[in-house]
Amino acid sequence: MPPRILPEPTPETQHFWDGTRNGELLLQRCKETGEAYFPPRPFAPKTGSRNVEVFKASGRATLHSYVINHRPRPDMGTEPYAIAVVQLEEGPRMMTNIVGCPQTPEALVLDMPLEVVFEKMSDTITLPFFQPAKG
Amino acid sequence: MKQKSVAVVGAAETTKMGKIPDVSVIGLHADAALNAMADAGLKPTDIDGVACAGISPVELAQYLGITPTYADGTSVGGCSFMLHVRHAAAAINEGLCNTVLITHGESGRSRVGVGGFGRAASSLMGQFEMPYGVTAPPTMFTIPVLRYMKTYGVTEEDLANVAVIQREWAAKNPRASYKDPITVDDVLNSDMIAWPFRKLMCCLVTDGGGALILTSAERAKDFPQKPVYVLGTGESVETPMVSQMEDFTSSKAFRVSGKKAFDEAGISHADVDHLMIYDAFAHLPLYGLEDLGFCKPGEAKHFINERNTAIGGKLPLNTNGGGLSYMHSGMYGMYALQESVRQMRGIAPAQVDGAKISVCHGVGGMFAASGTVIFSNEA
């Protein structure tokens, strides 16, 4: 199996990938409106304000939508897997994989509660995944 | 833009379509361009404006021997050609050029002379989507759909029926890739690609191209073909990452582009005789019907199931068979435009009798961009 395709951080996104490596899901928000946003950038979309801050997200989310890919990418193995978008508690949505449960329509129910988990993929990259919430 | 100030005077697809292993990408552009020039009675030295996507307008101009005073390389995916029409209309009205050639060619199936494709690992998509196993459009364009289905109670059967009805249209088109009738069960029993999407809910992968030639309405009267006037146009873009769409049940780019085009055209939905909605996948006509305002949110499935978009229905939709059955080389928007022009000329294989206004709506990327062109065949 070829090595998994991994992100290459840029100066604007490095803090996010440093965060996942440390077991934290970091988002940003506009300090003027308080609105959280993703993916990372050094200003707030819409307002254009550079007055922003990084903060640690709760890691809680719900399952917003997904597909189950039946033609796996070579670096993803041979079994069908879900590619999901989760609704983070703080407002933004992000793409991810759902782990710790079968990759089936029966197990993956829209709006089910999820929580973030981190999986180290290389010395520099840890990916944030989500699993069914335990509590 | 000014209504009916610009017209299509040349339109053609590539000589062959479907599987063309002996022609490269730029060769497909040129073949379509030469066919469109023959249709308009022009030669390359008569063209002073060029537009294309996929290759650079510089390549196109040099290859055909054109010296343009206007070049548009707008490349926002499969609806780029709708934007090219819009920009060409503005350029002609502003006097930047007189006669614009818009071309498309893609060796989607045979991959002859195809450039590299891929996302830099440092792009936002490379960082925040690619690591999770997305591949081609079947695993990206489809991601919002479960949310749409849950919100409006849309079923897999509803999605399948989109493909079934378009196949009925395709049967009337000799150049369509697939013409044999299919049933909802056939669609639901076809190979699973990315649940809930089956193979017959996904577009074809073919080779081909097309070209359009536009000039001022004033000059258009002197050309051999019946002019097809540009009545209104719209365009917008939303996001390069499908995961960042504002609303998974509706495309912002569709809504903005569609409204702009209808406003420019000064028409109501009841005025529309013929409709093309770029259908890379079976959900696109559903989103398009709603976001363009033909149906209220959630009602497009009923509209299609009640056969309003089928042969004999009140709003004939995707009358060439669409990307699902006619052809899809990668950037299908050009073929939707070709079908609108054929319908306005009155020469389409599945001609809508008496059609006077055609709306042609395109999507680029995975709900990333949109372009809308409204045509009229009355001066």
Coordinates of C-alpha atoms in Angstrom, one line a residue, chain B:
Chain B
M1 CA -25.2 43.0 -20.1
K2 CA -27.5 44.5 -22.7
Q3 CA -30.2 42.1 -23.7
K4 CA -29.8 40.5 -27.1
S5 CA -26.8 42.7 -28.0
V6 CA -24.7 39.7 -28.8
A7 CA -25.5 36.4 -30.6
V8 CA -24.1 33.0 -31.2
V9 CA -23.4 32.7 -34.9
G10 CA -21.3 29.5 -34.9
A11 CA -21.7 26.3 -32.9
A12 CA -20.4 22.8 -33.2
E13 CA -19.2 19.8 -31.4
T14 CA -16.2 17.7 -32.4
T15 CA -16.5 15.5 -35.5
K16 CA -16.4 12.4 -33.4
M17 CA -17.5 12.0 -29.8
G18 CA -17.3 9.3 -27.1
K19 CA -14.0 7.5 -27.6
I20 CA -11.4 9.3 -29.7
P21 CA -8.0 7.8 -29.0
D22 CA -6.4 9.4 -32.1
V23 CA -6.9 13.1 -31.1
S24 CA -5.1 15.0 -28.4
V25 CA -6.7 17.6 -26.1
I26 CA -5.6 20.6 -28.2
G27 CA -6.6 18.7 -31.3
L28 CA -10.1 18.4 -29.9
H29 CA -10.2 22.1 -29.3
A30 CA -9.1 22.8 -32.9
D31 CA -11.5 20.2 -34.4
A32 CA -14.5 21.8 -32.6
A33 CA -13.2 25.3 -33.5
L34 CA -12.9 24.4 -37.2
N35 CA -16.4 22.9 -37.2
A36 CA -17.8 26.0 -35.6
M37 CA -16.0 28.3 -38.0
A38 CA -17.4 26.3 -40.9
D39 CA -20.8 26.6 -39.4
A40 CA -20.4 30.4 -39.3
G41 CA -18.6 30.7 -42.6
L42 CA -15.4 32.1 -40.9
K43 CA -11.7 31.3 -40.9
P44 CA -9.3 31.8 -38.1
T45 CA -8.1 35.2 -39.4
D46 CA -11.7 36.4 -39.0
I47 CA -11.6 35.7 -35.2
D48 CA -10.3 38.5 -32.9
G49 CA -11.2 37.1 -29.5
V50 CA -10.5 33.7 -27.9
A51 CA -11.6 32.0 -24.8
C52 CA -11.0 28.5 -23.4
A53 CA -10.5 26.4 -20.3
G54 CA -8.3 23.4 -19.7
I55 CA -5.7 24.8 -22.0
S56 CA -4.4 28.4 -22.2
P57 CA -6.0 30.8 -24.7
V58 CA -2.4 31.4 -25.8
E59 CA -2.1 27.8 -26.9
L60 CA -5.4 28.0 -28.7
A61 CA -4.6 31.2 -30.6
Q62 CA -1.2 30.1 -31.7
Y63 CA -2.5 26.6 -32.8
L64 CA -5.3 28.1 -34.9
G65 CA -3.3 31.1 -36.2
I66 CA -5.5 33.7 -34.5
T67 CA -4.2 37.2 -33.5
P68 CA -6.7 38.2 -30.8
T69 CA -7.3 41.5 -29.2
Y70 CA -9.2 39.7 -26.4
A71 CA -8.2 36.6 -24.5
D72 CA -10.1 34.9 -21.7
G73 CA -8.6 32.0 -19.8
T74 CA -11.2 31.8 -17.1
S75 CA -11.0 28.3 -15.8
V76 CA -13.5 27.5 -13.0
G77 CA -14.4 24.0 -14.0
G78 CA -17.2 22.7 -16.2
C79 CA -19.2 25.9 -16.3
S80 CA -16.2 28.0 -17.6
F81 CA -17.8 28.3 -21.0
M82 CA -20.9 29.9 -19.5
L83 CA -18.6 32.5 -18.0
H84 CA -16.8 32.8 -21.4
V85 CA -20.1 33.6 -23.1
R86 CA -20.9 36.2 -20.5
H87 CA -17.4 37.8 -20.7
A88 CA -17.5 37.7 -24.5
A89 CA -20.8 39.6 -24.5
A90 CA -19.3 42.3 -22.3
A91 CA -16.1 42.4 -24.4
I92 CA -18.0 42.7 -27.7
N93 CA -20.3 45.4 -26.3
E94 CA -17.3 47.3 -25.0
G95 CA -15.5 47.1 -28.4
L96 CA -12.6 45.0 -27.1
C97 CA -13.1 42.7 -30.1
N98 CA -15.8 41.8 -32.7
T99 CA -15.9 38.0 -33.0
V100 CA -15.1 35.6 -30.1
L101 CA -14.3 31.9 -30.4
I102 CA -14.9 29.8 -27.3
T103 CA -13.5 26.3 -27.4
H104 CA -13.5 23.1 -25.3
G105 CA -11.8 19.8 -25.9
E106 CA -11.0 17.1 -23.4
S107 CA -9.6 13.6 -23.8
G108 CA -11.4 12.5 -20.6
R109 CA -11.5 8.8 -21.5
S110 CA -8.5 8.2 -23.8
R111 CA -6.2 10.7 -21.9
V112 CA -4.3 11.8 -25.1
G113 CA -2.1 14.8 -24.5
V114 CA -3.6 15.4 -21.1
G115 CA -1.7 17.6 -18.6
G116 CA -1.1 16.7 -15.0
F117 CA -4.0 16.7 -12.6
G118 CA -3.7 16.9 -8.9
R119 CA -3.8 19.2 -5.8
A120 CA -0.7 20.4 -4.1
A121 CA -0.5 18.9 -0.7
S122 CA 0.0 22.5 0.6
S123 CA -3.3 23.8 -0.9
L124 CA -6.3 24.0 1.4
M125 CA -7.9 21.1 -0.3
G126 CA -4.6 19.2 -0.1
Q127 CA -4.5 19.8 3.6
F128 CA -8.1 19.6 4.7
E129 CA -9.8 17.2 2.2
M130 CA -7.3 15.0 0.4
P131 CA -6.0 13.3 3.6
Y132 CA -9.4 11.8 4.2
G133 CA -9.5 9.7 1.1
V134 CA -11.4 11.7 -1.5
T135 CA -10.6 10.7 -5.0
A136 CA -12.4 12.1 -8.1
P137 CA -15.7 13.9 -8.2
P138 CA -17.7 10.8 -7.2
T139 CA -16.4 11.1 -3.7
M140 CA -16.6 14.9 -3.5
F141 CA -19.5 16.3 -5.5
T142 CA -21.7 13.7 -3.7
I143 CA -20.8 14.6 -0.1
P144 CA -23.6 17.1 0.6
V145 CA -26.3 14.9 -0.8
L146 CA -27.2 12.8 2.3
R147 CA -27.9 16.0 4.1
Y148 CA -30.2 17.1 1.3
M149 CA -31.9 13.8 1.3
K150 CA -32.6 13.9 5.0
T151 CA -33.8 17.5 5.0
Y152 CA -36.3 16.9 2.2
G153 CA -37.1 13.2 2.4
V154 CA -35.5 12.5 -0.9
T155 CA -34.9 8.8 -1.6
E156 CA -32.4 6.8 -3.6
E157 CA -35.3 6.1 -6.0
D158 CA -35.8 9.8 -6.5
L159 CA -32.1 10.2 -7.5
A160 CA -32.4 7.1 -9.8
N161 CA -35.4 8.6 -11.6
V162 CA -33.4 11.6 -12.7
A163 CA -31.1 9.2 -14.6
V164 CA -34.1 7.2 -16.0
I165 CA -35.8 10.3 -17.4
Q166 CA -32.6 11.7 -18.9
R167 CA -32.0 8.3 -20.6
E168 CA -35.4 8.8 -22.3
W169 CA -34.2 12.0 -23.8
A170 CA -30.8 10.5 -24.8
A171 CA -32.7 7.8 -26.8
K172 CA -33.7 10.6 -29.2
N173 CA -30.1 11.8 -29.7
P174 CA -28.1 9.7 -32.2
R175 CA -24.8 11.1 -30.8
A176 CA -25.7 10.1 -27.2
S177 CA -23.3 7.6 -25.7
Y178 CA -26.1 5.6 -24.0
K179 CA -29.5 5.3 -25.6
D180 CA -31.0 2.1 -24.2
P181 CA -33.8 2.5 -21.8
I182 CA -33.2 2.0 -18.1
T183 CA -35.4 1.6 -15.1
V184 CA -35.1 2.8 -11.5
D185 CA -34.2 -0.8 -10.5
D186 CA -31.5 -0.8 -13.2
V187 CA -30.0 2.3 -11.6
L188 CA -30.3 1.0 -8.0
N189 CA -28.7 -2.3 -9.0
S190 CA -25.8 -0.7 -10.9
D191 CA -22.3 -0.8 -9.2
M192 CA -21.9 1.0 -6.0
I193 CA -19.5 3.9 -6.4
A194 CA -19.8 6.1 -3.3
W195 CA -22.9 5.3 -1.3
P196 CA -25.6 6.4 -1.9
F197 CA -24.4 6.9 -5.5
R198 CA -24.6 4.1 -8.0
K199 CA -22.8 4.0 -11.3
L200 CA -25.8 5.1 -13.3
M201 CA -26.3 8.2 -11.1
C202 CA -22.8 9.3 -12.2
C203 CA -21.8 11.0 -15.4
L204 CA -20.0 9.3 -18.3
V205 CA -16.3 9.6 -19.0
T206 CA -15.8 10.4 -22.7
D207 CA -13.7 12.3 -25.2
G208 CA -15.0 15.3 -27.2
G209 CA -15.2 19.0 -27.6
G210 CA -17.3 21.9 -28.7
A211 CA -16.9 25.5 -29.8
L212 CA -19.1 28.6 -30.0
I213 CA -18.6 31.8 -32.0
L214 CA -20.2 35.0 -30.8
T215 CA -20.5 38.5 -32.4
S216 CA -22.7 41.6 -32.1
A217 CA -26.4 41.1 -32.8
E218 CA -26.1 43.7 -35.5
R219 CA -23.5 41.7 -37.4
A220 CA -25.2 38.4 -36.6
K221 CA -27.9 38.9 -39.2
D222 CA -25.3 38.5 -42.0
F223 CA -24.2 35.0 -41.0
P224 CA -25.5 31.8 -42.6
Q225 CA -27.2 30.4 -39.4
K226 CA -30.1 31.6 -37.5
P227 CA -28.7 33.9 -34.7
V228 CA -29.2 32.8 -31.1
Y229 CA -29.3 35.9 -28.9
V230 CA -27.9 36.1 -25.4
L231 CA -30.7 37.4 -23.3
G232 CA -29.2 37.3 -19.9
T233 CA -26.2 35.9 -18.0
G234 CA -25.0 35.3 -14.5
E235 CA -22.0 33.9 -12.7
S236 CA -20.7 33.3 -9.2
V237 CA -18.2 31.2 -7.2
E238 CA -18.5 29.8 -3.7
T239 CA -15.7 27.5 -2.4
P240 CA -13.0 25.2 -3.8
M241 CA -13.7 22.8 -1.0
V242 CA -17.1 21.1 -1.0
S243 CA -16.8 20.6 2.8
Q244 CA -17.0 24.3 3.2
M245 CA -20.3 24.9 1.3
E246 CA -22.5 27.2 3.4
D247 CA -25.6 25.1 2.9
F248 CA -25.4 21.4 1.9
T249 CA -29.0 21.5 0.6
S250 CA -28.5 24.5 -1.8
S251 CA -25.7 26.0 -3.9
K252 CA -25.0 29.7 -3.2
A253 CA -23.2 30.0 -6.5
F254 CA -26.3 28.6 -8.3
R255 CA -28.7 31.0 -6.6
V256 CA -26.5 34.0 -7.3
S257 CA -25.7 33.2 -10.9
G258 CA -29.3 32.1 -11.7
K259 CA -30.9 35.2 -10.2
K260 CA -28.5 37.5 -12.0
A261 CA -29.2 35.9 -15.3
F262 CA -33.0 36.0 -14.8
D263 CA -32.8 39.7 -13.7
E264 CA -30.7 40.6 -16.8
A265 CA -33.0 38.7 -19.1
G266 CA -36.1 40.3 -17.6
I267 CA -38.1 37.1 -17.8
S268 CA -40.1 34.9 -15.4
H269 CA -39.8 31.2 -14.9
A270 CA -43.0 30.7 -16.9
D271 CA -41.3 32.2 -19.9
V272 CA -38.7 29.4 -20.1
D273 CA -39.4 26.8 -22.8
H274 CA -36.2 24.7 -22.4
L275 CA -33.8 24.1 -19.6
M276 CA -30.3 22.6 -19.4
I277 CA -28.8 21.9 -15.9
Y278 CA -25.3 20.6 -15.9
D279 CA -25.7 17.0 -14.5
A280 CA -22.4 15.6 -13.4
F281 CA -24.4 13.5 -11.0
A282 CA -28.1 12.8 -10.5
H283 CA -28.5 15.3 -7.7
L284 CA -27.5 18.3 -9.8
P285 CA -30.9 18.7 -11.6
L286 CA -32.6 18.6 -8.2
Y287 CA -30.4 21.3 -6.7
G288 CA -30.6 23.3 -10.0
L289 CA -34.4 23.3 -10.3
E290 CA -34.6 24.6 -6.7
D291 CA -31.8 27.1 -6.7
L292 CA -32.8 28.6 -10.0
G293 CA -36.3 29.1 -8.6
F294 CA -38.3 26.6 -10.8
C295 CA -39.2 24.7 -7.7
K296 CA -39.4 25.5 -4.0
P297 CA -36.8 23.8 -1.8
G298 CA -37.4 20.1 -1.5
E299 CA -40.0 20.0 -4.3
A300 CA -37.8 19.2 -7.3
K301 CA -38.1 15.5 -6.7
H302 CA -41.9 15.7 -7.1
F303 CA -41.5 18.0 -10.2
I304 CA -39.3 15.3 -11.8
N305 CA -41.2 12.3 -10.6
E306 CA -44.4 13.9 -12.1
R307 CA -42.6 13.9 -15.5
N308 CA -42.6 17.7 -15.9
T309 CA -39.0 17.6 -17.2
A310 CA -39.6 14.5 -19.4
I311 CA -40.6 14.3 -23.0
G312 CA -44.0 16.0 -23.3
G313 CA -43.6 17.7 -20.0
K314 CA -44.0 21.4 -19.4
L315 CA -40.2 22.1 -18.8
P316 CA -38.1 19.9 -21.0
L317 CA -34.8 19.4 -19.2
N318 CA -31.4 18.1 -20.4
T319 CA -32.9 17.2 -23.8
N320 CA -29.6 15.8 -25.1
G321 CA -29.6 13.2 -22.3
G322 CA -27.2 15.2 -20.2
G323 CA -23.9 14.3 -18.7
L324 CA -25.5 11.1 -17.4
S325 CA -26.3 9.7 -20.9
Y326 CA -25.1 12.0 -23.7
M327 CA -21.5 12.6 -23.0
H328 CA -19.2 14.0 -20.3
S329 CA -15.6 14.7 -21.1
G330 CA -14.8 16.4 -17.8
M331 CA -16.0 20.0 -18.4
Y332 CA -19.5 19.3 -19.7
G333 CA -20.8 22.9 -19.8
M334 CA -19.9 23.3 -23.5
Y335 CA -22.3 20.5 -24.4
A336 CA -25.1 22.0 -22.5
L337 CA -24.6 25.2 -24.4
Q338 CA -24.5 23.4 -27.7
E339 CA -27.9 21.8 -26.9
S340 CA -29.4 25.1 -26.0
V341 CA -28.2 26.6 -29.3
R342 CA -29.5 23.6 -31.2
Q343 CA -32.9 24.0 -29.5
M344 CA -33.0 27.8 -30.3
R345 CA -32.0 27.1 -33.9
G346 CA -34.8 24.5 -34.1
I347 CA -32.5 21.7 -35.1
A348 CA -32.1 19.6 -32.0
P349 CA -32.7 15.8 -32.4
A350 CA -35.2 16.0 -29.5
Q351 CA -36.5 19.4 -30.6
V352 CA -38.9 21.2 -28.3
D353 CA -41.6 22.6 -30.6
G354 CA -41.8 26.3 -30.7
A355 CA -39.1 26.9 -28.0
K356 CA -38.2 30.6 -27.8
I357 CA -36.2 30.8 -24.6
S358 CA -33.6 28.4 -23.3
V359 CA -31.9 28.6 -19.9
C360 CA -28.5 26.9 -19.7
H361 CA -27.1 26.5 -16.2
G362 CA -23.6 25.2 -15.4
V363 CA -21.6 24.1 -12.4
G364 CA -17.9 24.2 -12.0
G365 CA -15.9 22.0 -9.6
M366 CA -17.9 20.5 -6.7
F367 CA -20.4 23.3 -6.3
A368 CA -17.4 25.6 -6.6
A369 CA -18.6 27.8 -9.3
S370 CA -21.6 28.5 -11.5
G371 CA -22.6 30.2 -14.8
T372 CA -26.0 30.8 -16.3
V373 CA -26.8 31.8 -19.9
I374 CA -30.3 32.6 -21.1
F375 CA -30.8 32.4 -24.9
S376 CA -33.6 33.7 -27.1
N377 CA -34.1 33.0 -30.8
E378 CA -36.1 36.2 -31.3
A379 CA -34.3 39.4 -32.2

